[in-house]
Structure formats: C-alpha cells, structure tokens
mmCIF file of C-alpha atoms and ligand atoms in Angstrom:
data_model
loop_
_atom_site.group_PDB
_atom_site.id
_atom_site.type_symbol
_atom_site.label_atom_id
_atom_site.label_comp_id
_atom_site.label_asym_id
_atom_site.label_seq_id
_atom_site.Cartn_x
_atom_site.Cartn_y
_atom_site.Cartn_z
ATOM 1 C CA UNK A 1 -1.604 -9.700 -19.172
ATOM 2 C CA UNK A 2 2.285 -8.699 -19.671
ATOM 3 C CA UNK A 3 3.834 -5.599 -18.775
ATOM 4 C CA UNK A 4 6.874 -5.965 -21.557
ATOM 5 C CA UNK A 5 9.873 -4.984 -19.341
ATOM 6 C CA UNK A 6 8.397 -1.671 -18.239
ATOM 7 C CA UNK A 7 9.383 -0.612 -14.469
ATOM 8 C CA UNK A 8 7.232 -0.872 -11.750
ATOM 9 C CA UNK A 9 8.230 0.864 -8.516
ATOM 10 C CA UNK A 10 6.500 -0.813 -5.284
ATOM 11 C CA UNK A 11 6.973 1.001 -1.897
ATOM 12 C CA UNK A 12 6.888 -1.530 1.107
ATOM 13 C CA UNK A 13 7.661 -4.140 -1.303
ATOM 14 C CA UNK A 14 9.513 -6.214 1.356
ATOM 15 C CA UNK A 15 6.625 -8.390 2.613
ATOM 16 C CA UNK A 16 2.546 -8.829 2.603
ATOM 17 C CA UNK A 17 0.475 -7.119 0.035
ATOM 18 C CA UNK A 18 4.149 -5.487 -1.270
ATOM 19 C CA UNK A 19 6.150 -8.338 -1.774
ATOM 20 C CA UNK A 20 2.884 -10.290 -3.387
ATOM 21 C CA UNK A 21 2.675 -7.325 -6.008
ATOM 22 C CA UNK A 22 6.480 -7.486 -6.985
ATOM 23 C CA UNK A 23 6.018 -11.262 -7.319
ATOM 24 C CA UNK A 24 3.240 -10.813 -9.879
ATOM 25 C CA UNK A 25 4.574 -8.024 -12.005
ATOM 26 C CA UNK A 26 7.917 -9.880 -12.207
ATOM 27 C CA UNK A 27 5.672 -12.967 -13.428
ATOM 28 C CA UNK A 28 4.291 -10.926 -15.888
ATOM 29 C CA UNK A 29 7.603 -9.767 -17.326
ATOM 30 C CA UNK A 30 7.838 -6.417 -15.578
ATOM 31 C CA UNK A 31 11.025 -5.081 -14.282
ATOM 32 C CA UNK A 32 10.597 -3.984 -10.451
ATOM 33 C CA UNK A 33 12.161 -1.522 -7.950
ATOM 34 C CA UNK A 34 11.404 -3.040 -4.203
ATOM 35 C CA UNK A 35 11.246 -0.178 -2.195
ATOM 36 C CA UNK A 36 11.549 -0.933 1.752
ATOM 37 C CA UNK A 37 12.824 1.188 4.923
ATOM 38 C CA UNK A 38 16.513 -0.021 5.345
ATOM 39 C CA UNK A 39 18.952 -2.445 3.375
ATOM 40 C CA UNK A 40 18.641 -5.372 5.490
ATOM 41 C CA UNK A 41 15.268 -6.135 5.029
ATOM 42 C CA UNK A 42 15.139 -4.814 1.290
ATOM 43 C CA UNK A 43 18.352 -7.239 0.508
ATOM 44 C CA UNK A 44 16.645 -10.108 2.280
ATOM 45 C CA UNK A 45 13.589 -9.919 0.508
ATOM 46 C CA UNK A 46 15.663 -9.196 -2.844
ATOM 47 C CA UNK A 47 17.735 -12.244 -2.450
ATOM 48 C CA UNK A 48 14.574 -14.314 -1.711
ATOM 49 C CA UNK A 49 13.079 -13.625 -4.763
ATOM 50 C CA UNK A 50 16.341 -15.165 -7.074
ATOM 51 C CA UNK A 51 15.740 -12.678 -9.725
ATOM 52 C CA UNK A 52 18.263 -11.222 -12.057
ATOM 53 C CA UNK A 53 19.556 -7.487 -11.435
ATOM 54 C CA UNK A 54 18.624 -6.165 -14.706
ATOM 55 C CA UNK A 55 15.025 -7.126 -13.776
ATOM 56 C CA UNK A 56 14.723 -6.481 -10.129
ATOM 57 C CA UNK A 57 16.492 -3.948 -8.168
ATOM 58 C CA UNK A 58 16.164 -3.326 -4.517
ATOM 59 C CA UNK A 59 16.737 0.384 -2.874
ATOM 60 C CA UNK A 60 16.134 1.610 0.628
ATOM 61 C CA UNK A 61 14.188 4.576 1.408
ATOM 62 C CA UNK A 62 11.712 6.167 3.687
ATOM 63 C CA UNK A 63 8.727 7.473 1.660
ATOM 64 C CA UNK A 64 8.150 10.157 4.515
ATOM 65 C CA UNK A 65 11.038 12.064 3.640
ATOM 66 C CA UNK A 66 11.431 14.194 0.305
ATOM 67 C CA UNK A 67 14.979 13.831 0.492
ATOM 68 C CA UNK A 68 14.947 9.940 1.032
ATOM 69 C CA UNK A 69 12.340 9.609 -2.032
ATOM 70 C CA UNK A 70 14.516 12.077 -4.442
ATOM 71 C CA UNK A 71 17.611 9.939 -3.717
ATOM 72 C CA UNK A 72 15.259 6.524 -4.311
ATOM 73 C CA UNK A 73 14.153 8.070 -8.075
ATOM 74 C CA UNK A 74 17.570 9.315 -8.793
ATOM 75 C CA UNK A 75 18.551 5.624 -8.146
ATOM 76 C CA UNK A 76 15.640 4.087 -10.478
ATOM 77 C CA UNK A 77 16.639 6.539 -13.479
ATOM 78 C CA UNK A 78 20.344 5.689 -13.370
ATOM 79 C CA UNK A 79 19.005 1.782 -13.155
ATOM 80 C CA UNK A 80 16.102 1.520 -15.592
ATOM 81 C CA UNK A 81 15.806 5.060 -17.325
ATOM 82 C CA UNK A 82 12.002 5.209 -16.614
ATOM 83 C CA UNK A 83 8.738 4.535 -14.605
ATOM 84 C CA UNK A 84 5.612 3.103 -16.037
ATOM 85 C CA UNK A 85 3.886 2.058 -12.820
ATOM 86 C CA UNK A 86 4.164 3.241 -9.286
ATOM 87 C CA UNK A 87 2.377 1.331 -6.401
ATOM 88 C CA UNK A 88 2.411 3.165 -3.016
ATOM 89 C CA UNK A 89 1.912 0.487 -1.015
ATOM 90 C CA UNK A 90 4.217 1.438 2.247
ATOM 91 C CA UNK A 91 1.923 2.143 5.010
ATOM 92 C CA UNK A 92 2.040 2.136 8.872
ATOM 93 C CA UNK A 93 -0.635 1.942 11.564
ATOM 94 C CA UNK A 94 -0.582 2.193 15.540
ATOM 95 C CA UNK A 95 -3.246 1.591 17.478
ATOM 96 C CA UNK A 96 -4.968 4.112 19.904
ATOM 97 C CA UNK A 97 -8.249 6.164 20.972
ATOM 98 C CA UNK A 98 -8.151 9.259 19.197
ATOM 99 C CA UNK A 99 -8.051 11.218 22.243
ATOM 100 C CA UNK A 100 -4.629 9.196 23.698
ATOM 101 C CA UNK A 101 -2.902 9.834 20.351
ATOM 102 C CA UNK A 102 -0.029 11.543 20.550
ATOM 103 C CA UNK A 103 0.641 14.512 18.009
ATOM 104 C CA UNK A 104 4.465 12.557 17.021
ATOM 105 C CA UNK A 105 1.813 9.369 16.308
ATOM 106 C CA UNK A 106 -0.515 11.348 14.170
ATOM 107 C CA UNK A 107 2.004 12.843 12.276
ATOM 108 C CA UNK A 108 4.365 9.821 11.721
ATOM 109 C CA UNK A 109 1.496 7.890 10.112
ATOM 110 C CA UNK A 110 -0.150 10.395 8.040
ATOM 111 C CA UNK A 111 3.638 11.135 6.974
ATOM 112 C CA UNK A 112 3.909 7.615 5.751
ATOM 113 C CA UNK A 113 0.963 6.951 4.577
ATOM 114 C CA UNK A 114 -0.277 10.168 3.191
ATOM 115 C CA UNK A 115 2.949 12.542 2.228
ATOM 116 C CA UNK A 116 4.741 9.349 1.020
ATOM 117 C CA UNK A 117 2.551 8.754 -1.846
ATOM 118 C CA UNK A 118 2.196 12.284 -2.432
ATOM 119 C CA UNK A 119 5.949 12.380 -2.689
ATOM 120 C CA UNK A 120 6.825 9.058 -4.789
ATOM 121 C CA UNK A 121 4.346 10.577 -7.561
ATOM 122 C CA UNK A 122 5.816 13.901 -7.265
ATOM 123 C CA UNK A 123 9.483 12.249 -7.938
ATOM 124 C CA UNK A 124 8.746 9.481 -10.389
ATOM 125 C CA UNK A 125 6.586 11.660 -12.255
ATOM 126 C CA UNK A 126 9.970 13.103 -14.548
ATOM 127 C CA UNK A 127 10.634 9.530 -15.095
ATOM 128 C CA UNK A 128 7.120 8.870 -16.525
ATOM 129 C CA UNK A 129 7.251 10.792 -19.662
ATOM 130 C CA UNK A 130 6.040 7.836 -21.841
ATOM 131 C CA UNK A 131 2.769 7.824 -19.438
ATOM 132 C CA UNK A 132 1.764 5.015 -16.972
ATOM 133 C CA UNK A 133 -0.046 4.361 -13.574
ATOM 134 C CA UNK A 134 -0.332 4.758 -10.508
ATOM 135 C CA UNK A 135 -1.836 2.805 -7.834
ATOM 136 C CA UNK A 136 -2.646 4.079 -3.815
ATOM 137 C CA UNK A 137 -3.119 1.775 -1.348
ATOM 138 C CA UNK A 138 -6.230 2.821 0.795
ATOM 139 C CA UNK A 139 -8.011 0.706 3.260
ATOM 140 C CA UNK A 140 -11.583 -0.162 4.210
ATOM 141 C CA UNK A 141 -10.660 2.069 7.689
ATOM 142 C CA UNK A 142 -11.043 5.185 5.287
ATOM 143 C CA UNK A 143 -14.917 3.937 4.209
ATOM 144 C CA UNK A 144 -16.036 1.821 7.446
ATOM 145 C CA UNK A 145 -16.058 3.498 10.784
ATOM 146 C CA UNK A 146 -13.732 1.790 13.804
ATOM 147 C CA UNK A 147 -12.721 2.318 16.419
ATOM 148 C CA UNK A 148 -8.318 3.028 17.561
ATOM 149 C CA UNK A 149 -7.210 4.322 14.085
ATOM 150 C CA UNK A 150 -8.334 7.275 13.709
ATOM 151 C CA UNK A 151 -5.230 9.436 12.171
ATOM 152 C CA UNK A 152 -4.630 5.598 10.165
ATOM 153 C CA UNK A 153 -8.549 6.151 8.781
ATOM 154 C CA UNK A 154 -7.890 9.672 8.100
ATOM 155 C CA UNK A 155 -4.511 8.922 6.132
ATOM 156 C CA UNK A 156 -6.484 6.289 3.803
ATOM 157 C CA UNK A 157 -9.264 8.614 3.553
ATOM 158 C CA UNK A 158 -6.674 11.288 2.694
ATOM 159 C CA UNK A 159 -5.123 8.584 -0.087
ATOM 160 C CA UNK A 160 -8.777 8.562 -1.821
ATOM 161 C CA UNK A 161 -8.597 12.229 -2.320
ATOM 162 C CA UNK A 162 -5.264 12.169 -3.368
ATOM 163 C CA UNK A 163 -6.254 9.806 -5.980
ATOM 164 C CA UNK A 164 -8.549 11.758 -7.209
ATOM 165 C CA UNK A 165 -6.546 15.022 -7.349
ATOM 166 C CA UNK A 166 -3.613 13.667 -8.963
ATOM 167 C CA UNK A 167 -5.923 11.507 -11.559
ATOM 168 C CA UNK A 168 -7.519 14.764 -12.850
ATOM 169 C CA UNK A 169 -3.697 16.693 -12.939
ATOM 170 C CA UNK A 170 -2.012 13.769 -14.849
ATOM 171 C CA UNK A 171 -4.517 12.860 -17.028
ATOM 172 C CA UNK A 172 -4.474 11.694 -19.986
ATOM 173 C CA UNK A 173 -1.023 10.109 -19.800
ATOM 174 C CA UNK A 174 -0.898 9.264 -16.730
ATOM 175 C CA UNK A 175 -3.768 7.309 -14.831
ATOM 176 C CA UNK A 176 -4.086 7.315 -10.997
ATOM 177 C CA UNK A 177 -6.340 4.751 -8.971
ATOM 178 C CA UNK A 178 -6.415 3.270 -5.851
ATOM 179 C CA UNK A 179 -7.381 -0.197 -4.136
ATOM 180 C CA UNK A 180 -8.728 -0.239 -1.104
ATOM 181 C CA UNK A 181 -7.913 -3.825 0.929
ATOM 182 C CA UNK A 182 -10.063 -5.141 3.829
ATOM 183 C CA UNK A 183 -8.418 -7.616 6.100
ATOM 184 C CA UNK A 184 -5.230 -9.276 4.801
ATOM 185 C CA UNK A 185 -4.505 -11.397 7.842
ATOM 186 C CA UNK A 186 -1.298 -10.516 8.498
ATOM 187 C CA UNK A 187 1.048 -9.812 11.781
ATOM 188 C CA UNK A 188 -0.472 -6.564 11.749
ATOM 189 C CA UNK A 189 -3.630 -7.818 12.497
ATOM 190 C CA UNK A 190 -2.335 -10.267 15.109
ATOM 191 C CA UNK A 191 -0.835 -7.257 17.002
ATOM 192 C CA UNK A 192 -3.890 -5.487 16.753
ATOM 193 C CA UNK A 193 -5.799 -8.688 18.447
ATOM 194 C CA UNK A 194 -3.300 -8.626 21.139
ATOM 195 C CA UNK A 195 -3.342 -4.825 21.540
ATOM 196 C CA UNK A 196 -6.847 -4.750 22.217
ATOM 197 C CA UNK A 197 -7.189 -7.852 24.902
ATOM 198 C CA UNK A 198 -3.690 -6.153 26.587
ATOM 199 C CA UNK A 199 -6.188 -2.828 26.763
ATOM 200 C CA UNK A 200 -9.214 -4.853 28.275
ATOM 201 C CA UNK A 201 -11.399 -3.922 25.471
ATOM 202 C CA UNK A 202 -11.817 -7.317 24.204
ATOM 203 C CA UNK A 203 -11.225 -10.540 26.152
ATOM 204 C CA UNK A 204 -11.043 -13.152 23.509
ATOM 205 C CA UNK A 205 -8.700 -13.447 20.242
ATOM 206 C CA UNK A 206 -10.956 -15.655 18.528
ATOM 207 C CA UNK A 207 -14.123 -13.946 19.106
ATOM 208 C CA UNK A 208 -12.760 -10.801 17.704
ATOM 209 C CA UNK A 209 -11.489 -12.739 14.630
ATOM 210 C CA UNK A 210 -15.286 -14.182 14.699
ATOM 211 C CA UNK A 211 -16.736 -10.609 14.850
ATOM 212 C CA UNK A 212 -14.558 -9.605 11.896
ATOM 213 C CA UNK A 213 -15.332 -12.239 9.571
ATOM 214 C CA UNK A 214 -19.667 -12.060 10.327
ATOM 215 C CA UNK A 215 -19.228 -8.807 9.095
ATOM 216 C CA UNK A 216 -17.609 -9.633 5.839
ATOM 217 C CA UNK A 217 -19.964 -11.025 3.188
ATOM 218 C CA UNK A 218 -17.742 -13.725 1.684
ATOM 219 C CA UNK A 219 -16.607 -15.013 5.296
ATOM 220 C CA UNK A 220 -13.033 -14.925 4.471
ATOM 221 C CA UNK A 221 -9.953 -12.279 5.019
ATOM 222 C CA UNK A 222 -8.478 -11.114 1.741
ATOM 223 C CA UNK A 223 -5.065 -12.785 0.663
ATOM 224 C CA UNK A 224 -2.241 -10.815 -0.296
ATOM 225 C CA UNK A 225 -2.104 -12.210 -4.014
ATOM 226 C CA UNK A 226 -5.978 -11.068 -4.218
ATOM 227 C CA UNK A 227 -5.064 -7.174 -3.724
ATOM 228 C CA UNK A 228 -1.883 -7.812 -6.111
ATOM 229 C CA UNK A 229 -4.084 -8.920 -8.499
ATOM 230 C CA UNK A 230 -5.968 -5.659 -8.473
ATOM 231 C CA UNK A 231 -3.117 -3.483 -8.043
ATOM 232 C CA UNK A 232 -1.601 -5.029 -11.478
ATOM 233 C CA UNK A 233 -5.118 -4.955 -13.057
ATOM 234 C CA UNK A 234 -5.303 -1.168 -12.729
ATOM 235 C CA UNK A 235 -1.849 -1.026 -13.808
ATOM 236 C CA UNK A 236 -2.662 -2.868 -16.976
ATOM 237 C CA UNK A 237 -4.495 -1.492 -20.150
ATOM 238 C CA UNK A 238 -7.089 -3.463 -19.247
ATOM 239 C CA UNK A 239 -8.024 -0.514 -17.124
ATOM 240 C CA UNK A 240 -7.242 1.876 -19.499
ATOM 241 C CA UNK A 241 -10.680 3.869 -19.673
ATOM 242 C CA UNK A 242 -10.659 3.869 -15.369
ATOM 243 C CA UNK A 243 -8.734 6.977 -13.272
ATOM 244 C CA UNK A 244 -9.621 8.202 -10.089
ATOM 245 C CA UNK A 245 -10.999 4.807 -8.655
ATOM 246 C CA UNK A 246 -11.052 3.371 -5.584
ATOM 247 C CA UNK A 247 -11.260 -0.499 -6.170
ATOM 248 C CA UNK A 248 -12.601 -2.236 -2.771
ATOM 249 C CA UNK A 249 -10.942 -5.694 -2.505
ATOM 250 C CA UNK A 250 -12.795 -6.568 1.115
ATOM 251 C CA UNK A 251 -14.698 -9.514 0.161
ATOM 252 C CA UNK A 252 -18.084 -7.003 0.240
ATOM 253 C CA UNK A 253 -17.280 -5.823 3.923
ATOM 254 C CA UNK A 254 -17.443 -1.914 2.572
ATOM 255 C CA UNK A 255 -20.793 -2.054 1.275
ATOM 256 C CA UNK A 256 -22.363 -3.302 4.726
HETATM 257 N N1 NAD B 1 -3.337 -5.803 6.134
HETATM 258 C C1 NAD B 1 -3.815 -5.085 5.950
HETATM 259 O O1 NAD B 1 -5.072 -6.166 6.195
HETATM 260 C C2 NAD B 1 -4.555 -4.158 5.104
HETATM 261 C C3 NAD B 1 -6.125 -3.607 4.995
HETATM 262 C C4 NAD B 1 -6.044 -2.385 4.609
HETATM 263 C C5 NAD B 1 -4.990 -1.311 3.831
HETATM 264 N N2 NAD B 1 -3.906 -1.910 3.767
HETATM 265 C C6 NAD B 1 -2.455 -1.306 3.512
HETATM 266 O O2 NAD B 1 -2.056 -2.424 2.526
HETATM 267 C C7 NAD B 1 -0.448 -2.105 2.982
HETATM 268 C C8 NAD B 1 0.463 -2.818 3.012
HETATM 269 O O3 NAD B 1 -0.109 -3.257 4.080
HETATM 270 P P1 NAD B 1 0.586 -4.676 4.740
HETATM 271 O O4 NAD B 1 -0.631 -5.533 5.567
HETATM 272 O O5 NAD B 1 1.450 -5.728 3.472
HETATM 273 O O6 NAD B 1 1.677 -3.852 5.725
HETATM 274 P P2 NAD B 1 3.040 -4.949 6.462
HETATM 275 O O7 NAD B 1 3.183 -3.878 7.477
HETATM 276 O O8 NAD B 1 3.340 -6.186 6.441
HETATM 277 O O9 NAD B 1 4.094 -3.950 5.092
HETATM 278 C C9 NAD B 1 4.525 -2.731 4.815
HETATM 279 C C10 NAD B 1 5.870 -2.443 4.194
HETATM 280 O O10 NAD B 1 6.118 -0.867 4.324
HETATM 281 C C11 NAD B 1 7.269 -0.758 4.793
HETATM 282 N N3 NAD B 1 7.334 0.253 5.267
HETATM 283 C C12 NAD B 1 6.915 1.113 6.465
HETATM 284 N N4 NAD B 1 7.091 2.213 6.349
HETATM 285 C C13 NAD B 1 7.936 2.742 5.446
HETATM 286 C C14 NAD B 1 8.663 3.462 5.005
HETATM 287 N N5 NAD B 1 8.323 5.070 5.865
HETATM 288 N N6 NAD B 1 9.457 3.825 3.761
HETATM 289 C C15 NAD B 1 9.246 2.749 3.210
HETATM 290 N N7 NAD B 1 8.870 1.690 3.313
HETATM 291 C C16 NAD B 1 8.030 1.339 4.331
HETATM 292 C C17 NAD B 1 7.510 -1.963 5.881
HETATM 293 O O11 NAD B 1 8.988 -2.097 6.228
HETATM 294 C C18 NAD B 1 6.738 -2.932 5.383
HETATM 295 O O12 NAD B 1 7.585 -3.683 4.604
HETATM 296 C C19 NAD B 1 -0.363 -0.403 3.571
HETATM 297 O O13 NAD B 1 -0.380 0.727 3.038
HETATM 298 C C20 NAD B 1 -1.834 -1.081 4.363
HETATM 299 O O14 NAD B 1 -1.941 0.268 5.320
HETATM 300 C C21 NAD B 1 -3.616 -3.602 4.420
#
C-alpha cells in the first residue's frame, strides 16, 4: 500500500494512536500534516520523527475552534496545495458520573470530540477537490455501556452519526468512515484506573485491568499500531467500496 505523496492531515498526531498513524502514513510514502494543540507538543513530535519538511509539517491548532481549524487548513493549503486524507483523531475524556458532570465539562468534550471532526472536514473540503477519504475515530464507549463517560460516549456515538451523514453528502468523491478502538493501554487508561480508586469505585488497579481483559474475547488490549493499520486501510484504495462504516478494532469487545 503506497499513498504516493498524497497529503494526510492527522489531528492529535503528537502521541499514541495519532503518532502511530503519522508514522504509518510516512512509511507508506504519504506527505503528512501532524496537528496537535500547542507548538511545543507539535515541535517535539515532529523533531522526534526526523523527516524532511517537504514530507512532514507540524501545525498547532485547537480542533474545537473554527478560527483555528480554518487557519490550519490555510497553512496546509499554502504548504502542500491539496489534501487527500483527514484523520480526525484528536479527542479528550474526563471522568465523572453523569449527574456530577458540569455543563462546561460536557461542552468541552463535545466540542473537541464532535465539533472538531466536523470543522476539520468542513475546512479541508476545499483542498480535497481530487477526492479522498476521511477517517473519524469513534470508541467502543459509543457502543458498549460504561460508567463515568456519558459525555464522551455521547460524543463518540455522535461521531458514528456524523460519519454516516458525511458519507452520504460527500459521495462519490470522498469516502468517510470511522475506526472504533477498544482499549489502547495509554496514560489515559492509567489515569482512569487511578481515578476510580481515588473515588472509591474500585480498590485494586490490577483487578480493574483483569476485569477489562476478561471482557475482551481476544484477551488483550489493542496497540496504537493496530488502530493505525485500520485507519490506513480505510484511507487506501483497498477500501474503495466502503463508506459510512465503523470498523471496530476492539479484540471483539464490542460484540459481547
Ligand atoms: N486510548 C484508547 O484506549 C482509546 C479507545 C477508544 C478511542 N480512543 C480515541 O482515539 C483517539 C486518540 O486516543 P489516544 O489514546 O491516542 O489519546 P491521547 O490523549 O494519547 O492523544 C490525543 C491527542 O489529541 C490532542 N488533542 C487533544 N485536544 C485537542 C484539541 N482541542 N486540538 C488538537 N489536538 C488535541 C492531544 O494533545 C493528544 O496529543 C481519541 O479520539 C480517543 O478518544 C482512544
């Protein structure tokens, strides 16, 4: 699979799933725009990759802000002239019982996770005149009932709806799909375990981990690389007849 110097914009590209996706695109000859929320994060991720500026640029942007996303796409247009792939990966999550969420917390998570992907597609579109593909990142939290993330789960279910709506509106030139990861064991997950213990919902981190693993048929967490491979597949011509779909990469967790 080669992306033949076509341009991929990856939001939240500085670490974990986003960074794995940036690396996978670079390994397959794409040109990449690594987007994250501040200059320092972007600069250190870009310099860690050691790739020439004609193949990789970093841009800091807040995906929840229309002004910021518009400025991002202006930069991308000036640097590369066109976009073929948009990967809406930037996302945040806070933890709380639904009744304890503040309006600010609810709005911030929805703004980053749901408004952000819509804004990125809206403003990338003028650069996608030759067609292409969008991949939005959902989550198993959209499809499985889980505690403490009502706002996050709602935002990710929204992503599945947004994916379908965009797929219909942008066909046939642009395909729009989602990847729905299971559990990628990042610092976000460590933070959740520590939070559950600190709030008295659980007492033993190893037991929480074991409980999560027991509910995954494949009996393992997913890697960021595995998610990146699914994203690249949906961008590639191998998925040329697939649009509006959500590909679960959860070791089977979503089906049980
Ligand atoms: N880790 C998991 O188990 C898991 C599971 C299901 C879904 N996901 C989803 O996958 C995506 C990536 O997850 P991750 O674990 O790699 O997350 P992460 O927190 O490690 O990385 C997310 C990146 O997005 C950036 N970001 C946050 N807000 C931003 C904003 N407003 N504008 C621009 N960039 C912003 C962060 O700085 C960070 O670099 C997210 O959408 C997440 O919801 C993750």
